[in-house]
PDB file of C-alpha atoms in Angstrom:
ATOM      1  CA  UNK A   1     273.714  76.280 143.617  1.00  0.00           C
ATOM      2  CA  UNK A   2     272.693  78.849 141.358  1.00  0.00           C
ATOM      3  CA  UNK A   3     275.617  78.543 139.257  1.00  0.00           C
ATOM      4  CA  UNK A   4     274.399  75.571 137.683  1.00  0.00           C
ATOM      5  CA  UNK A   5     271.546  77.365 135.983  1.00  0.00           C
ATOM      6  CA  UNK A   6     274.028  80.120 135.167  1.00  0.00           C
ATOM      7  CA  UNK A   7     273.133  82.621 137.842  1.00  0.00           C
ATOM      8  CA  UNK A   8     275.785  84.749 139.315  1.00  0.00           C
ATOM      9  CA  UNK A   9     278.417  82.782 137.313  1.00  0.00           C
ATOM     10  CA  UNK A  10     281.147  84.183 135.527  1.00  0.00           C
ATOM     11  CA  UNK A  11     281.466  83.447 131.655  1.00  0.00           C
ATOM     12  CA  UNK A  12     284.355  81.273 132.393  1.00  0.00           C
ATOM     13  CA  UNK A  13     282.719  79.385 134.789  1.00  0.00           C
ATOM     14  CA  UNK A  14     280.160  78.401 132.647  1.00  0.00           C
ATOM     15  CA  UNK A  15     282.474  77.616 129.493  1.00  0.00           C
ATOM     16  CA  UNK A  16     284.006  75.017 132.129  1.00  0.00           C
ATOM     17  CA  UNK A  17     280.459  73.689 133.058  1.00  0.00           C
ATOM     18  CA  UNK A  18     279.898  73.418 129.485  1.00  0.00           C
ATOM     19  CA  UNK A  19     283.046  71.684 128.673  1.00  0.00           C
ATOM     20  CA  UNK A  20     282.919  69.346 131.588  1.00  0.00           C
ATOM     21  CA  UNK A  21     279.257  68.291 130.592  1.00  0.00           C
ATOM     22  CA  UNK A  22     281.213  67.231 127.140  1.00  0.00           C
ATOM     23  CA  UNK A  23     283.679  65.272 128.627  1.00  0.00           C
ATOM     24  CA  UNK A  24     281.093  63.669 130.186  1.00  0.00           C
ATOM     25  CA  UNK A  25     279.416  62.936 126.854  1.00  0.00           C
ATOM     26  CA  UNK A  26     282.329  62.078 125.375  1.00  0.00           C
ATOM     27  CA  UNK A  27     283.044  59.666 128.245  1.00  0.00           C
ATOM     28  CA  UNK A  28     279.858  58.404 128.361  1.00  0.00           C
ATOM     29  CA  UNK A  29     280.029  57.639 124.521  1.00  0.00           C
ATOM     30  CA  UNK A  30     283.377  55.867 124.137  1.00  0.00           C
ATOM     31  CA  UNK A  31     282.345  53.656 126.309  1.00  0.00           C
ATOM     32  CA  UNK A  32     279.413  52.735 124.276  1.00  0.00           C
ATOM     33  CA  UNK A  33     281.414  52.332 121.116  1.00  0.00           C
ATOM     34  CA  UNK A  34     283.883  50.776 123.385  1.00  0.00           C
ATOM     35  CA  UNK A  35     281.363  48.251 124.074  1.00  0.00           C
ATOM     36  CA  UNK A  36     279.809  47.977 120.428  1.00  0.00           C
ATOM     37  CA  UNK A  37     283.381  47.301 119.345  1.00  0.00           C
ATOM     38  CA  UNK A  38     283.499  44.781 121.737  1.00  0.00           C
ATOM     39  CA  UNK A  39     280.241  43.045 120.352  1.00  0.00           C
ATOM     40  CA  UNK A  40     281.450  43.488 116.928  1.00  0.00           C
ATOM     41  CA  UNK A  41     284.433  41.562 117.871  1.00  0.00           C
ATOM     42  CA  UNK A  42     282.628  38.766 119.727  1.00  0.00           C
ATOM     43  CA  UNK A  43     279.659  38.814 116.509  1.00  0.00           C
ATOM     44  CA  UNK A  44     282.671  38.482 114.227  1.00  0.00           C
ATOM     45  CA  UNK A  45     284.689  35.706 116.178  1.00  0.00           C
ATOM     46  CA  UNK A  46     281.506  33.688 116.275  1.00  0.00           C
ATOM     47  CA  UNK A  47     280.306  34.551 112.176  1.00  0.00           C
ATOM     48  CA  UNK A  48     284.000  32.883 111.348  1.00  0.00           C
ATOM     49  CA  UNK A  49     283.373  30.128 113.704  1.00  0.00           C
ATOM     50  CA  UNK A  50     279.558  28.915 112.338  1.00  0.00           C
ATOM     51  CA  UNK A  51     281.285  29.768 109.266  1.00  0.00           C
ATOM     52  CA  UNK A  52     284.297  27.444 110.072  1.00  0.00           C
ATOM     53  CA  UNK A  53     281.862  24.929 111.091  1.00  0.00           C
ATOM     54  CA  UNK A  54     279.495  25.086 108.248  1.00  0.00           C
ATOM     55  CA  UNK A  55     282.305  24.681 105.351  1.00  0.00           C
ATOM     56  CA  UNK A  56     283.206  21.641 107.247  1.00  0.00           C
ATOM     57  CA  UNK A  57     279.546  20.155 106.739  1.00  0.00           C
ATOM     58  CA  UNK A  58     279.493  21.415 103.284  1.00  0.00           C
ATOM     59  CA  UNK A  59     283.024  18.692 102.739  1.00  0.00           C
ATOM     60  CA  UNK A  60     281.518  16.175 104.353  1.00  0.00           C
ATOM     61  CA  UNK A  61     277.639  16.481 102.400  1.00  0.00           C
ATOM     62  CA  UNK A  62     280.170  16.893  99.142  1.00  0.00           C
ATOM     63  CA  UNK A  63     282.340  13.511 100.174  1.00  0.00           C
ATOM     64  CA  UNK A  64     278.875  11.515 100.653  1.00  0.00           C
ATOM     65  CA  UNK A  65     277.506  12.843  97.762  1.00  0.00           C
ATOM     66  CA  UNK A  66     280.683  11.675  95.979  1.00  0.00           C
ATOM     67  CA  UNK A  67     280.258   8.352  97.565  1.00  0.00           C
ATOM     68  CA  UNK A  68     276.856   8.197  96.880  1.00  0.00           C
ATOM     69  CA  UNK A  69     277.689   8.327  93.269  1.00  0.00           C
ATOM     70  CA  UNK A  70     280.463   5.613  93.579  1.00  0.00           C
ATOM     71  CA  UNK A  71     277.777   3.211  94.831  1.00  0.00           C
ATOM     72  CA  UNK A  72     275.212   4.104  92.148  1.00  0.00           C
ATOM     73  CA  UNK A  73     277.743   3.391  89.748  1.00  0.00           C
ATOM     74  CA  UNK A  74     278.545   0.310  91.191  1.00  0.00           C
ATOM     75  CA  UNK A  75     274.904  -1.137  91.583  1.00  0.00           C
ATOM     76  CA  UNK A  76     274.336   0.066  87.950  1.00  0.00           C
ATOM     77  CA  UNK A  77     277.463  -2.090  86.915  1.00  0.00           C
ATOM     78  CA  UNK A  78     276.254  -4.957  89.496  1.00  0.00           C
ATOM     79  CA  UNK A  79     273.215  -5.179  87.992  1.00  0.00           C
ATOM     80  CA  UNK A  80     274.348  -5.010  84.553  1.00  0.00           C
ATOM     81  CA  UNK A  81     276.273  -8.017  85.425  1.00  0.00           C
ATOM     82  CA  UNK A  82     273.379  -9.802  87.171  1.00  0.00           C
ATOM     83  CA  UNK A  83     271.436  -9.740  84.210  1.00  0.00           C
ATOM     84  CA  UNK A  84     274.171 -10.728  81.941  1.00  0.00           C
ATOM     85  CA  UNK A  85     274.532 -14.133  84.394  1.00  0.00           C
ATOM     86  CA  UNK A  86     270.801 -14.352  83.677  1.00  0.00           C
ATOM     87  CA  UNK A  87     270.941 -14.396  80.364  1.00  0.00           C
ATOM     88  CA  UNK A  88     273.500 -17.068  80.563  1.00  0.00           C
ATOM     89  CA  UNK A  89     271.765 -19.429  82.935  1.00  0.00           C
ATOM     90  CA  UNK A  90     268.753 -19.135  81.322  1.00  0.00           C
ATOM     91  CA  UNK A  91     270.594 -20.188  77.787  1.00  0.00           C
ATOM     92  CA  UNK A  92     272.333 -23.220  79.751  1.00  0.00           C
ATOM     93  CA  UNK A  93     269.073 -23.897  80.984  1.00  0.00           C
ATOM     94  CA  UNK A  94     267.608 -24.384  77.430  1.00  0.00           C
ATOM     95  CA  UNK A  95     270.932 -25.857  76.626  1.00  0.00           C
ATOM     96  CA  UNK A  96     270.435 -28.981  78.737  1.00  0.00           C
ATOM     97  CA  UNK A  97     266.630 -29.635  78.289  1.00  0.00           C
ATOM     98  CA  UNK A  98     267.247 -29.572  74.780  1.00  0.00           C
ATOM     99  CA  UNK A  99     270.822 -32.305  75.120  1.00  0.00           C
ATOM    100  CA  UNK A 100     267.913 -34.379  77.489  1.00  0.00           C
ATOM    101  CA  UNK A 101     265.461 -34.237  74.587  1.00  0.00           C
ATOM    102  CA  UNK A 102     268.048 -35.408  72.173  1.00  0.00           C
ATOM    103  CA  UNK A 103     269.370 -37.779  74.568  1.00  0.00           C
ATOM    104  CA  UNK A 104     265.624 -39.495  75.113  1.00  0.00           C
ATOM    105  CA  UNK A 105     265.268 -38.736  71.311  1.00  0.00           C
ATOM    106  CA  UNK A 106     268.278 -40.776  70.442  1.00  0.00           C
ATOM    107  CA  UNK A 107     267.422 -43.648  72.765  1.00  0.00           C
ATOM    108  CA  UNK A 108     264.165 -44.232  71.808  1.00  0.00           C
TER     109      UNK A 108
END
Protein backbone atom coordinates (compact mmCIF):
# COMPACT_ATOMS: atom_id res chain seq x y z
CA UNK A 1 0.00 0.00 0.00
CA UNK A 2 1.28 3.32 -0.31
CA UNK A 3 1.20 3.97 3.25
CA UNK A 4 4.15 2.04 3.85
CA UNK A 5 6.38 4.43 1.97
CA UNK A 6 4.50 7.23 3.70
CA UNK A 7 2.17 8.27 0.92
CA UNK A 8 -1.24 9.48 1.75
CA UNK A 9 -0.60 8.61 5.45
CA UNK A 10 -1.43 10.64 8.24
CA UNK A 11 1.45 11.73 10.72
CA UNK A 12 0.03 9.43 13.23
CA UNK A 13 -0.04 6.68 11.14
CA UNK A 14 3.37 6.79 10.44
CA UNK A 15 4.58 7.49 14.17
CA UNK A 16 2.74 3.97 14.70
CA UNK A 17 4.63 2.39 11.68
CA UNK A 18 7.64 3.77 13.17
CA UNK A 19 7.03 2.56 16.60
CA UNK A 20 5.86 -0.84 15.57
CA UNK A 21 9.11 -1.30 13.40
CA UNK A 22 10.85 -0.71 17.07
CA UNK A 23 9.06 -3.15 18.79
CA UNK A 24 10.04 -5.26 16.29
CA UNK A 25 13.70 -4.40 16.87
CA UNK A 26 13.38 -4.52 20.23
CA UNK A 27 11.78 -7.97 19.93
CA UNK A 28 14.03 -9.13 17.61
CA UNK A 29 16.98 -8.08 19.96
CA UNK A 30 15.95 -9.52 23.33
CA UNK A 31 15.81 -12.46 21.93
CA UNK A 32 19.33 -12.34 20.85
CA UNK A 33 20.59 -11.29 24.24
CA UNK A 34 18.08 -13.73 25.45
CA UNK A 35 19.99 -16.27 23.70
CA UNK A 36 23.64 -14.86 24.42
CA UNK A 37 22.58 -15.00 28.06
CA UNK A 38 21.71 -18.33 27.55
CA UNK A 39 25.26 -19.23 26.09
CA UNK A 40 26.86 -17.30 28.75
CA UNK A 41 25.15 -19.47 31.17
CA UNK A 42 25.90 -22.79 29.46
CA UNK A 43 29.94 -21.27 28.73
CA UNK A 44 29.95 -20.56 32.45
CA UNK A 45 28.38 -23.93 33.78
CA UNK A 46 30.92 -25.76 31.67
CA UNK A 47 34.26 -23.13 32.62
CA UNK A 48 33.32 -24.27 36.49
CA UNK A 49 33.00 -27.79 35.45
CA UNK A 50 36.67 -28.23 33.39
CA UNK A 51 37.56 -26.09 36.18
CA UNK A 52 36.07 -28.56 38.80
CA UNK A 53 37.69 -31.24 36.94
CA UNK A 54 41.07 -29.80 36.47
CA UNK A 55 41.67 -28.88 40.38
CA UNK A 56 40.90 -32.45 40.90
CA UNK A 57 43.95 -33.52 38.58
CA UNK A 58 46.01 -30.84 40.02
CA UNK A 59 45.35 -33.05 43.88
CA UNK A 60 45.99 -36.02 42.46
CA UNK A 61 49.56 -34.83 40.26
CA UNK A 62 50.28 -33.02 43.92
CA UNK A 63 49.51 -36.52 46.01
CA UNK A 64 51.93 -38.49 43.46
CA UNK A 65 54.33 -35.99 43.52
CA UNK A 66 54.19 -36.25 47.34
CA UNK A 67 54.52 -39.93 47.02
CA UNK A 68 57.06 -39.73 44.66
CA UNK A 69 59.13 -38.00 47.20
CA UNK A 70 58.29 -40.58 49.99
CA UNK A 71 59.85 -43.27 47.77
CA UNK A 72 62.95 -41.24 46.87
CA UNK A 73 63.47 -40.82 50.36
CA UNK A 74 63.10 -44.22 51.05
CA UNK A 75 65.48 -45.66 48.27
CA UNK A 76 67.99 -42.95 49.40
CA UNK A 77 67.70 -44.43 53.04
CA UNK A 78 67.61 -48.14 51.44
CA UNK A 79 70.55 -47.64 49.83
CA UNK A 80 72.31 -45.95 52.51
CA UNK A 81 71.67 -49.04 54.39
CA UNK A 82 72.76 -51.40 51.58
CA UNK A 83 76.01 -49.99 51.55
CA UNK A 84 76.41 -49.87 55.21
CA UNK A 85 75.69 -54.02 55.10
CA UNK A 86 78.47 -53.87 52.50
CA UNK A 87 80.80 -52.41 54.37
CA UNK A 88 80.14 -54.91 57.03
CA UNK A 89 80.32 -58.07 54.98
CA UNK A 90 83.13 -57.06 53.31
CA UNK A 91 85.00 -56.42 56.93
CA UNK A 92 83.68 -60.02 58.09
CA UNK A 93 84.95 -61.16 54.98
CA UNK A 94 88.55 -59.98 55.78
CA UNK A 95 87.73 -60.96 59.28
CA UNK A 96 87.66 -64.70 58.57
CA UNK A 97 90.45 -65.05 55.89
CA UNK A 98 92.60 -63.41 58.22
CA UNK A 99 91.27 -66.04 61.65
CA UNK A 100 92.03 -68.93 58.58
CA UNK A 101 95.50 -67.48 58.08
CA UNK A 102 96.17 -67.46 61.74
CA UNK A 103 94.54 -70.66 62.17
CA UNK A 104 96.97 -72.41 59.29
CA UNK A 105 99.64 -70.02 60.80
CA UNK A 106 99.26 -71.47 64.23
CA UNK A 107 99.15 -75.07 63.05
CA UNK A 108 101.96 -75.14 61.07
Amino acid sequence: SLSSFGIGASPQQLRREELLKGNVQLESMKSRMDETRRLLEDSESIGASVLGNLQGQRDKMQKTRDGLHTIDDDLDSSAKKLGAMKCRAHTQRIMCYSMGISLVLTIF
